[in-house]
Amino acid sequence: EGSSDDPKFSLLLWFREIVFPAVEKLVGVSGKYEGFIPIFQGDNAGPHRDRPFLNFVESFCERKGWYWEPQGPQMPHINVLDLCIFPKMSRNHCE
């Protein structure tokens, strides 16, 4: 279901066109968090390990002085989504 050649949802496009520009506004000159250094946490889900996507986000973050940190497998203690959001989504989906 989707690949970098024929994605169902392009993470690369989303990060390039939406996420990174929004964060740049927040941490850039006159931004609400001017001077902060963003740290992005990749969750290592299959589509998020797509090599073209990783090449883009890693090189973009490196050029900006930002961090792209992959989450190790089975490490819910460092991912707030694993602790809170995903269980809630699961409960709502099953109701």
PDB file of N, CA and C in Angstrom:
ATOM      1  N   GLU A   1       0.830  -1.177   0.000  1.00  0.00           N
ATOM      2  CA  GLU A   1       0.000   0.000   0.000  1.00  0.00           C
ATOM      3  C   GLU A   1       0.873   1.239   0.000  1.00  0.00           C
ATOM      4  N   GLY A   2       1.253   1.631  -1.158  1.00  0.00           N
ATOM      5  CA  GLY A   2       2.029   2.845  -1.290  1.00  0.00           C
ATOM      6  C   GLY A   2       3.513   2.593  -1.193  1.00  0.00           C
ATOM      7  N   SER A   3       4.265   3.391  -1.871  1.00  0.00           N
ATOM      8  CA  SER A   3       5.725   3.327  -1.860  1.00  0.00           C
ATOM      9  C   SER A   3       6.237   4.718  -2.178  1.00  0.00           C
ATOM     10  N   SER A   4       7.548   4.904  -2.158  1.00  0.00           N
ATOM     11  CA  SER A   4       8.076   6.219  -2.504  1.00  0.00           C
ATOM     12  C   SER A   4       7.795   6.554  -3.966  1.00  0.00           C
ATOM     13  N   ASP A   5       7.642   5.509  -4.806  1.00  0.00           N
ATOM     14  CA  ASP A   5       7.323   5.734  -6.213  1.00  0.00           C
ATOM     15  C   ASP A   5       5.845   6.055  -6.424  1.00  0.00           C
ATOM     16  N   ASP A   6       4.979   5.470  -5.598  1.00  0.00           N
ATOM     17  CA  ASP A   6       3.540   5.667  -5.721  1.00  0.00           C
ATOM     18  C   ASP A   6       2.918   5.727  -4.329  1.00  0.00           C
ATOM     19  N   PRO A   7       3.175   6.828  -3.594  1.00  0.00           N
ATOM     20  CA  PRO A   7       2.715   6.881  -2.205  1.00  0.00           C
ATOM     21  C   PRO A   7       1.208   7.087  -2.085  1.00  0.00           C
ATOM     22  N   LYS A   8       0.643   6.513  -1.038  1.00  0.00           N
ATOM     23  CA  LYS A   8      -0.755   6.787  -0.700  1.00  0.00           C
ATOM     24  C   LYS A   8      -0.833   8.152  -0.012  1.00  0.00           C
ATOM     25  N   PHE A   9       0.180   8.437   0.763  1.00  0.00           N
ATOM     26  CA  PHE A   9       0.317   9.733   1.433  1.00  0.00           C
ATOM     27  C   PHE A   9       1.804  10.015   1.481  1.00  0.00           C
ATOM     28  N   SER A  10       2.229  11.081   0.879  1.00  0.00           N
ATOM     29  CA  SER A  10       3.658  11.372   0.801  1.00  0.00           C
ATOM     30  C   SER A  10       4.146  12.111   2.041  1.00  0.00           C
ATOM     31  N   LEU A  11       4.852  11.386   2.905  1.00  0.00           N
ATOM     32  CA  LEU A  11       5.450  12.035   4.075  1.00  0.00           C
ATOM     33  C   LEU A  11       6.486  13.060   3.649  1.00  0.00           C
ATOM     34  N   LEU A  12       7.249  12.738   2.613  1.00  0.00           N
ATOM     35  CA  LEU A  12       8.278  13.656   2.152  1.00  0.00           C
ATOM     36  C   LEU A  12       7.639  14.989   1.751  1.00  0.00           C
ATOM     37  N   LEU A  13       6.594  14.937   0.952  1.00  0.00           N
ATOM     38  CA  LEU A  13       5.905  16.155   0.536  1.00  0.00           C
ATOM     39  C   LEU A  13       5.328  16.884   1.734  1.00  0.00           C
ATOM     40  N   TRP A  14       4.719  16.157   2.672  1.00  0.00           N
ATOM     41  CA  TRP A  14       4.118  16.781   3.842  1.00  0.00           C
ATOM     42  C   TRP A  14       5.164  17.499   4.692  1.00  0.00           C
ATOM     43  N   PHE A  15       6.310  16.843   4.923  1.00  0.00           N
ATOM     44  CA  PHE A  15       7.366  17.487   5.701  1.00  0.00           C
ATOM     45  C   PHE A  15       7.953  18.677   4.948  1.00  0.00           C
ATOM     46  N   ARG A  16       8.172  18.511   3.645  1.00  0.00           N
ATOM     47  CA  ARG A  16       8.785  19.582   2.856  1.00  0.00           C
ATOM     48  C   ARG A  16       7.867  20.794   2.712  1.00  0.00           C
ATOM     49  N   GLU A  17       6.577  20.568   2.508  1.00  0.00           N
ATOM     50  CA  GLU A  17       5.652  21.659   2.220  1.00  0.00           C
ATOM     51  C   GLU A  17       4.892  22.192   3.436  1.00  0.00           C
ATOM     52  N   ILE A  18       4.718  21.372   4.468  1.00  0.00           N
ATOM     53  CA  ILE A  18       3.883  21.763   5.607  1.00  0.00           C
ATOM     54  C   ILE A  18       4.673  21.835   6.919  1.00  0.00           C
ATOM     55  N   VAL A  19       5.240  20.705   7.330  1.00  0.00           N
ATOM     56  CA  VAL A  19       5.845  20.612   8.662  1.00  0.00           C
ATOM     57  C   VAL A  19       7.061  21.525   8.801  1.00  0.00           C
ATOM     58  N   PHE A  20       8.052  21.348   7.947  1.00  0.00           N
ATOM     59  CA  PHE A  20       9.284  22.128   8.106  1.00  0.00           C
ATOM     60  C   PHE A  20       9.062  23.635   7.937  1.00  0.00           C
ATOM     61  N   PRO A  21       8.268  24.095   6.948  1.00  0.00           N
ATOM     62  CA  PRO A  21       8.012  25.537   6.873  1.00  0.00           C
ATOM     63  C   PRO A  21       7.317  26.089   8.125  1.00  0.00           C
ATOM     64  N   ALA A  22       6.377  25.315   8.693  1.00  0.00           N
ATOM     65  CA  ALA A  22       5.687  25.776   9.903  1.00  0.00           C
ATOM     66  C   ALA A  22       6.665  25.882  11.072  1.00  0.00           C
ATOM     67  N   VAL A  23       7.540  24.897  11.208  1.00  0.00           N
ATOM     68  CA  VAL A  23       8.517  24.927  12.299  1.00  0.00           C
ATOM     69  C   VAL A  23       9.519  26.064  12.081  1.00  0.00           C
ATOM     70  N   GLU A  24       9.917  26.277  10.832  1.00  0.00           N
ATOM     71  CA  GLU A  24      10.832  27.389  10.539  1.00  0.00           C
ATOM     72  C   GLU A  24      10.245  28.722  10.997  1.00  0.00           C
ATOM     73  N   LYS A  25       8.956  28.923  10.793  1.00  0.00           N
ATOM     74  CA  LYS A  25       8.312  30.162  11.242  1.00  0.00           C
ATOM     75  C   LYS A  25       8.344  30.275  12.766  1.00  0.00           C
ATOM     76  N   LEU A  26       8.160  29.162  13.442  1.00  0.00           N
ATOM     77  CA  LEU A  26       8.136  29.184  14.907  1.00  0.00           C
ATOM     78  C   LEU A  26       9.503  29.476  15.514  1.00  0.00           C
ATOM     79  N   VAL A  27      10.564  28.926  14.939  1.00  0.00           N
ATOM     80  CA  VAL A  27      11.888  29.066  15.545  1.00  0.00           C
ATOM     81  C   VAL A  27      12.752  30.121  14.858  1.00  0.00           C
ATOM     82  N   GLY A  28      12.235  30.688  13.778  1.00  0.00           N
ATOM     83  CA  GLY A  28      12.996  31.694  13.044  1.00  0.00           C
ATOM     84  C   GLY A  28      12.906  33.076  13.683  1.00  0.00           C
ATOM     85  N   VAL A  29      13.488  34.047  13.015  1.00  0.00           N
ATOM     86  CA  VAL A  29      13.497  35.431  13.491  1.00  0.00           C
ATOM     87  C   VAL A  29      12.065  35.897  13.720  1.00  0.00           C
ATOM     88  N   SER A  30      11.807  36.427  14.884  1.00  0.00           N
ATOM     89  CA  SER A  30      10.498  36.926  15.322  1.00  0.00           C
ATOM     90  C   SER A  30       9.461  35.826  15.532  1.00  0.00           C
ATOM     91  N   GLY A  31       9.877  34.572  15.468  1.00  0.00           N
ATOM     92  CA  GLY A  31       8.947  33.475  15.733  1.00  0.00           C
ATOM     93  C   GLY A  31       8.674  33.341  17.218  1.00  0.00           C
ATOM     94  N   LYS A  32       7.604  32.683  17.548  1.00  0.00           N
ATOM     95  CA  LYS A  32       7.222  32.497  18.951  1.00  0.00           C
ATOM     96  C   LYS A  32       8.327  31.817  19.752  1.00  0.00           C
ATOM     97  N   TYR A  33       9.090  30.921  19.100  1.00  0.00           N
ATOM     98  CA  TYR A  33      10.165  30.191  19.779  1.00  0.00           C
ATOM     99  C   TYR A  33      11.511  30.485  19.111  1.00  0.00           C
ATOM    100  N   GLU A  34      11.713  31.730  18.785  1.00  0.00           N
ATOM    101  CA  GLU A  34      12.941  32.147  18.103  1.00  0.00           C
ATOM    102  C   GLU A  34      14.181  31.609  18.820  1.00  0.00           C
ATOM    103  N   GLY A  35      15.058  30.984  18.034  1.00  0.00           N
ATOM    104  CA  GLY A  35      16.309  30.478  18.579  1.00  0.00           C
ATOM    105  C   GLY A  35      16.246  29.064  19.129  1.00  0.00           C
ATOM    106  N   PHE A  36      15.052  28.511  19.292  1.00  0.00           N
ATOM    107  CA  PHE A  36      14.941  27.128  19.757  1.00  0.00           C
ATOM    108  C   PHE A  36      15.476  26.193  18.676  1.00  0.00           C
ATOM    109  N   ILE A  37      15.956  25.030  19.082  1.00  0.00           N
ATOM    110  CA  ILE A  37      16.443  24.016  18.140  1.00  0.00           C
ATOM    111  C   ILE A  37      15.470  22.846  18.159  1.00  0.00           C
ATOM    112  N   PRO A  38      14.760  22.630  17.056  1.00  0.00           N
ATOM    113  CA  PRO A  38      13.785  21.539  17.011  1.00  0.00           C
ATOM    114  C   PRO A  38      14.442  20.160  17.028  1.00  0.00           C
ATOM    115  N   ILE A  39      13.772  19.237  17.684  1.00  0.00           N
ATOM    116  CA  ILE A  39      14.168  17.832  17.673  1.00  0.00           C
ATOM    117  C   ILE A  39      12.949  17.041  17.216  1.00  0.00           C
ATOM    118  N   PHE A  40      13.071  16.384  16.080  1.00  0.00           N
ATOM    119  CA  PHE A  40      11.999  15.567  15.541  1.00  0.00           C
ATOM    120  C   PHE A  40      12.277  14.112  15.891  1.00  0.00           C
ATOM    121  N   GLN A  41      11.237  13.407  16.252  1.00  0.00           N
ATOM    122  CA  GLN A  41      11.381  12.001  16.615  1.00  0.00           C
ATOM    123  C   GLN A  41      10.702  11.140  15.559  1.00  0.00           C
ATOM    124  N   GLY A  42      11.505  10.366  14.834  1.00  0.00           N
ATOM    125  CA  GLY A  42      10.963   9.422  13.865  1.00  0.00           C
ATOM    126  C   GLY A  42      10.605   8.134  14.573  1.00  0.00           C
ATOM    127  N   ASP A  43       9.459   7.554  14.233  1.00  0.00           N
ATOM    128  CA  ASP A  43       9.002   6.390  14.988  1.00  0.00           C
ATOM    129  C   ASP A  43       9.402   5.042  14.385  1.00  0.00           C
ATOM    130  N   ASN A  44      10.103   5.042  13.270  1.00  0.00           N
ATOM    131  CA  ASN A  44      10.593   3.815  12.631  1.00  0.00           C
ATOM    132  C   ASN A  44       9.499   2.895  12.101  1.00  0.00           C
ATOM    133  N   ALA A  45       8.282   3.408  11.921  1.00  0.00           N
ATOM    134  CA  ALA A  45       7.266   2.615  11.230  1.00  0.00           C
ATOM    135  C   ALA A  45       7.747   2.403   9.799  1.00  0.00           C
ATOM    136  N   GLY A  46       7.315   1.321   9.182  1.00  0.00           N
ATOM    137  CA  GLY A  46       7.791   0.963   7.849  1.00  0.00           C
ATOM    138  C   GLY A  46       7.839   2.112   6.857  1.00  0.00           C
ATOM    139  N   PRO A  47       6.734   2.835   6.627  1.00  0.00           N
ATOM    140  CA  PRO A  47       6.769   3.937   5.660  1.00  0.00           C
ATOM    141  C   PRO A  47       7.693   5.084   6.079  1.00  0.00           C
ATOM    142  N   HIS A  48       7.941   5.202   7.362  1.00  0.00           N
ATOM    143  CA  HIS A  48       8.779   6.288   7.855  1.00  0.00           C
ATOM    144  C   HIS A  48      10.262   5.961   7.733  1.00  0.00           C
ATOM    145  N   ARG A  49      10.564   4.745   7.291  1.00  0.00           N
ATOM    146  CA  ARG A  49      11.962   4.353   7.061  1.00  0.00           C
ATOM    147  C   ARG A  49      12.301   4.366   5.575  1.00  0.00           C
ATOM    148  N   ASP A  50      11.382   4.866   4.765  1.00  0.00           N
ATOM    149  CA  ASP A  50      11.605   4.957   3.330  1.00  0.00           C
ATOM    150  C   ASP A  50      12.854   5.797   3.068  1.00  0.00           C
ATOM    151  N   ARG A  51      13.798   5.262   2.332  1.00  0.00           N
ATOM    152  CA  ARG A  51      15.106   5.902   2.166  1.00  0.00           C
ATOM    153  C   ARG A  51      15.020   7.312   1.580  1.00  0.00           C
ATOM    154  N   PRO A  52      14.233   7.585   0.520  1.00  0.00           N
ATOM    155  CA  PRO A  52      14.150   8.967   0.034  1.00  0.00           C
ATOM    156  C   PRO A  52      13.617   9.939   1.096  1.00  0.00           C
ATOM    157  N   PHE A  53      12.633   9.497   1.878  1.00  0.00           N
ATOM    158  CA  PHE A  53      12.105  10.334   2.954  1.00  0.00           C
ATOM    159  C   PHE A  53      13.175  10.604   3.999  1.00  0.00           C
ATOM    160  N   LEU A  54      13.843   9.553   4.465  1.00  0.00           N
ATOM    161  CA  LEU A  54      14.884   9.729   5.478  1.00  0.00           C
ATOM    162  C   LEU A  54      16.030  10.591   4.979  1.00  0.00           C
ATOM    163  N   ASN A  55      16.442  10.378   3.739  1.00  0.00           N
ATOM    164  CA  ASN A  55      17.511  11.212   3.177  1.00  0.00           C
ATOM    165  C   ASN A  55      17.120  12.685   3.221  1.00  0.00           C
ATOM    166  N   PHE A  56      15.874  12.966   2.849  1.00  0.00           N
ATOM    167  CA  PHE A  56      15.421  14.356   2.851  1.00  0.00           C
ATOM    168  C   PHE A  56      15.394  14.945   4.256  1.00  0.00           C
ATOM    169  N   VAL A  57      14.694  14.291   5.195  1.00  0.00           N
ATOM    170  CA  VAL A  57      14.551  14.888   6.525  1.00  0.00           C
ATOM    171  C   VAL A  57      15.889  14.976   7.251  1.00  0.00           C
ATOM    172  N   GLU A  58      16.729  13.964   7.099  1.00  0.00           N
ATOM    173  CA  GLU A  58      18.029  14.006   7.766  1.00  0.00           C
ATOM    174  C   GLU A  58      18.907  15.129   7.205  1.00  0.00           C
ATOM    175  N   SER A  59      18.943  15.285   5.889  1.00  0.00           N
ATOM    176  CA  SER A  59      19.783  16.342   5.309  1.00  0.00           C
ATOM    177  C   SER A  59      19.203  17.722   5.599  1.00  0.00           C
ATOM    178  N   PHE A  60      17.871  17.859   5.567  1.00  0.00           N
ATOM    179  CA  PHE A  60      17.247  19.140   5.876  1.00  0.00           C
ATOM    180  C   PHE A  60      17.569  19.554   7.306  1.00  0.00           C
ATOM    181  N   CYS A  61      17.359  18.626   8.237  1.00  0.00           N
ATOM    182  CA  CYS A  61      17.625  18.928   9.646  1.00  0.00           C
ATOM    183  C   CYS A  61      19.101  19.250   9.868  1.00  0.00           C
ATOM    184  N   GLU A  62      19.988  18.518   9.232  1.00  0.00           N
ATOM    185  CA  GLU A  62      21.418  18.783   9.389  1.00  0.00           C
ATOM    186  C   GLU A  62      21.775  20.186   8.891  1.00  0.00           C
ATOM    187  N   ARG A  63      21.230  20.577   7.741  1.00  0.00           N
ATOM    188  CA  ARG A  63      21.507  21.923   7.200  1.00  0.00           C
ATOM    189  C   ARG A  63      21.010  23.022   8.131  1.00  0.00           C
ATOM    190  N   LYS A  64      19.900  22.781   8.805  1.00  0.00           N
ATOM    191  CA  LYS A  64      19.304  23.782   9.689  1.00  0.00           C
ATOM    192  C   LYS A  64      19.872  23.757  11.102  1.00  0.00           C
ATOM    193  N   GLY A  65      20.648  22.727  11.427  1.00  0.00           N
ATOM    194  CA  GLY A  65      21.118  22.583  12.801  1.00  0.00           C
ATOM    195  C   GLY A  65      20.059  21.990  13.709  1.00  0.00           C
ATOM    196  N   TRP A  66      19.066  21.349  13.106  1.00  0.00           N
ATOM    197  CA  TRP A  66      18.002  20.688  13.841  1.00  0.00           C
ATOM    198  C   TRP A  66      18.382  19.220  14.024  1.00  0.00           C
ATOM    199  N   TYR A  67      17.559  18.491  14.753  1.00  0.00           N
ATOM    200  CA  TYR A  67      17.838  17.081  15.003  1.00  0.00           C
ATOM    201  C   TYR A  67      16.708  16.200  14.502  1.00  0.00           C
ATOM    202  N   TRP A  68      17.078  15.096  13.874  1.00  0.00           N
ATOM    203  CA  TRP A  68      16.137  14.035  13.519  1.00  0.00           C
ATOM    204  C   TRP A  68      16.593  12.808  14.293  1.00  0.00           C
ATOM    205  N   GLU A  69      15.815  12.400  15.271  1.00  0.00           N
ATOM    206  CA  GLU A  69      16.184  11.287  16.142  1.00  0.00           C
ATOM    207  C   GLU A  69      15.231  10.120  15.935  1.00  0.00           C
ATOM    208  N   PRO A  70      15.722   9.001  15.433  1.00  0.00           N
ATOM    209  CA  PRO A  70      14.839   7.854  15.292  1.00  0.00           C
ATOM    210  C   PRO A  70      14.554   7.207  16.640  1.00  0.00           C
ATOM    211  N   GLN A  71      13.334   6.777  16.803  1.00  0.00           N
ATOM    212  CA  GLN A  71      12.947   6.058  18.014  1.00  0.00           C
ATOM    213  C   GLN A  71      13.326   4.599  17.848  1.00  0.00           C
ATOM    214  N   GLY A  72      13.935   4.033  18.843  1.00  0.00           N
ATOM    215  CA  GLY A  72      14.257   2.620  18.802  1.00  0.00           C
ATOM    216  C   GLY A  72      12.995   1.780  18.858  1.00  0.00           C
ATOM    217  N   PRO A  73      13.041   0.566  18.357  1.00  0.00           N
ATOM    218  CA  PRO A  73      11.864  -0.293  18.416  1.00  0.00           C
ATOM    219  C   PRO A  73      11.494  -0.624  19.864  1.00  0.00           C
ATOM    220  N   GLN A  74      10.220  -0.732  20.086  1.00  0.00           N
ATOM    221  CA  GLN A  74       9.691  -1.098  21.401  1.00  0.00           C
ATOM    222  C   GLN A  74      10.171  -0.153  22.501  1.00  0.00           C
ATOM    223  N   MET A  75      10.056   1.143  22.241  1.00  0.00           N
ATOM    224  CA  MET A  75      10.468   2.135  23.244  1.00  0.00           C
ATOM    225  C   MET A  75       9.326   3.112  23.533  1.00  0.00           C
ATOM    226  N   PRO A  76       8.173   2.630  23.987  1.00  0.00           N
ATOM    227  CA  PRO A  76       7.054   3.542  24.218  1.00  0.00           C
ATOM    228  C   PRO A  76       7.328   4.565  25.310  1.00  0.00           C
ATOM    229  N   HIS A  77       8.298   4.308  26.163  1.00  0.00           N
ATOM    230  CA  HIS A  77       8.579   5.252  27.244  1.00  0.00           C
ATOM    231  C   HIS A  77       9.163   6.564  26.729  1.00  0.00           C
ATOM    232  N   ILE A  78       9.613   6.623  25.472  1.00  0.00           N
ATOM    233  CA  ILE A  78      10.102   7.900  24.946  1.00  0.00           C
ATOM    234  C   ILE A  78       9.172   8.462  23.881  1.00  0.00           C
ATOM    235  N   ASN A  79       8.034   7.830  23.658  1.00  0.00           N
ATOM    236  CA  ASN A  79       7.091   8.315  22.661  1.00  0.00           C
ATOM    237  C   ASN A  79       5.753   8.570  23.340  1.00  0.00           C
ATOM    238  N   VAL A  80       5.411   9.841  23.505  1.00  0.00           N
ATOM    239  CA  VAL A  80       4.164  10.176  24.191  1.00  0.00           C
ATOM    240  C   VAL A  80       2.949   9.684  23.423  1.00  0.00           C
ATOM    241  N   LEU A  81       3.062   9.524  22.103  1.00  0.00           N
ATOM    242  CA  LEU A  81       1.934   8.999  21.346  1.00  0.00           C
ATOM    243  C   LEU A  81       1.652   7.559  21.724  1.00  0.00           C
ATOM    244  N   ASP A  82       2.703   6.774  21.964  1.00  0.00           N
ATOM    245  CA  ASP A  82       2.513   5.384  22.372  1.00  0.00           C
ATOM    246  C   ASP A  82       1.862   5.299  23.749  1.00  0.00           C
ATOM    247  N   LEU A  83       2.158   6.253  24.614  1.00  0.00           N
ATOM    248  CA  LEU A  83       1.642   6.214  25.976  1.00  0.00           C
ATOM    249  C   LEU A  83       0.217   6.731  26.091  1.00  0.00           C
ATOM    250  N   CYS A  84      -0.162   7.677  25.246  1.00  0.00           N
ATOM    251  CA  CYS A  84      -1.433   8.364  25.440  1.00  0.00           C
ATOM    252  C   CYS A  84      -2.340   8.321  24.213  1.00  0.00           C
ATOM    253  N   ILE A  85      -1.867   8.809  23.119  1.00  0.00           N
ATOM    254  CA  ILE A  85      -2.722   9.001  21.949  1.00  0.00           C
ATOM    255  C   ILE A  85      -3.175   7.683  21.327  1.00  0.00           C
ATOM    256  N   PHE A  86      -2.234   6.769  21.068  1.00  0.00           N
ATOM    257  CA  PHE A  86      -2.599   5.527  20.390  1.00  0.00           C
ATOM    258  C   PHE A  86      -3.571   4.666  21.200  1.00  0.00           C
ATOM    259  N   PRO A  87      -3.387   4.521  22.511  1.00  0.00           N
ATOM    260  CA  PRO A  87      -4.396   3.749  23.267  1.00  0.00           C
ATOM    261  C   PRO A  87      -5.780   4.385  23.204  1.00  0.00           C
ATOM    262  N   LYS A  88      -5.843   5.708  23.261  1.00  0.00           N
ATOM    263  CA  LYS A  88      -7.126   6.415  23.168  1.00  0.00           C
ATOM    264  C   LYS A  88      -7.760   6.191  21.805  1.00  0.00           C
ATOM    265  N   MET A  89      -6.953   6.273  20.747  1.00  0.00           N
ATOM    266  CA  MET A  89      -7.484   6.019  19.402  1.00  0.00           C
ATOM    267  C   MET A  89      -8.025   4.612  19.296  1.00  0.00           C
ATOM    268  N   SER A  90      -7.299   3.668  19.860  1.00  0.00           N
ATOM    269  CA  SER A  90      -7.722   2.270  19.814  1.00  0.00           C
ATOM    270  C   SER A  90      -9.058   2.086  20.528  1.00  0.00           C
ATOM    271  N   ARG A  91      -9.188   2.674  21.715  1.00  0.00           N
ATOM    272  CA  ARG A  91     -10.442   2.562  22.470  1.00  0.00           C
ATOM    273  C   ARG A  91     -11.601   3.182  21.678  1.00  0.00           C
ATOM    274  N   ASN A  92     -11.362   4.373  21.103  1.00  0.00           N
ATOM    275  CA  ASN A  92     -12.423   5.039  20.337  1.00  0.00           C
ATOM    276  C   ASN A  92     -12.809   4.221  19.110  1.00  0.00           C
ATOM    277  N   HIS A  93     -11.841   3.605  18.489  1.00  0.00           N
ATOM    278  CA  HIS A  93     -12.112   2.819  17.296  1.00  0.00           C
ATOM    279  C   HIS A  93     -12.932   1.580  17.615  1.00  0.00           C
ATOM    280  N   CYS A  94     -12.720   1.021  18.786  1.00  0.00           N
ATOM    281  CA  CYS A  94     -13.397  -0.217  19.168  1.00  0.00           C
ATOM    282  C   CYS A  94     -14.778   0.017  19.763  1.00  0.00           C
ATOM    283  N   GLU A  95     -15.090   1.244  20.104  1.00  0.00           N
ATOM    284  CA  GLU A  95     -16.395   1.533  20.738  1.00  0.00           C
ATOM    285  C   GLU A  95     -17.497   1.578  19.718  1.00  0.00           C
TER     286      GLU A  95
END
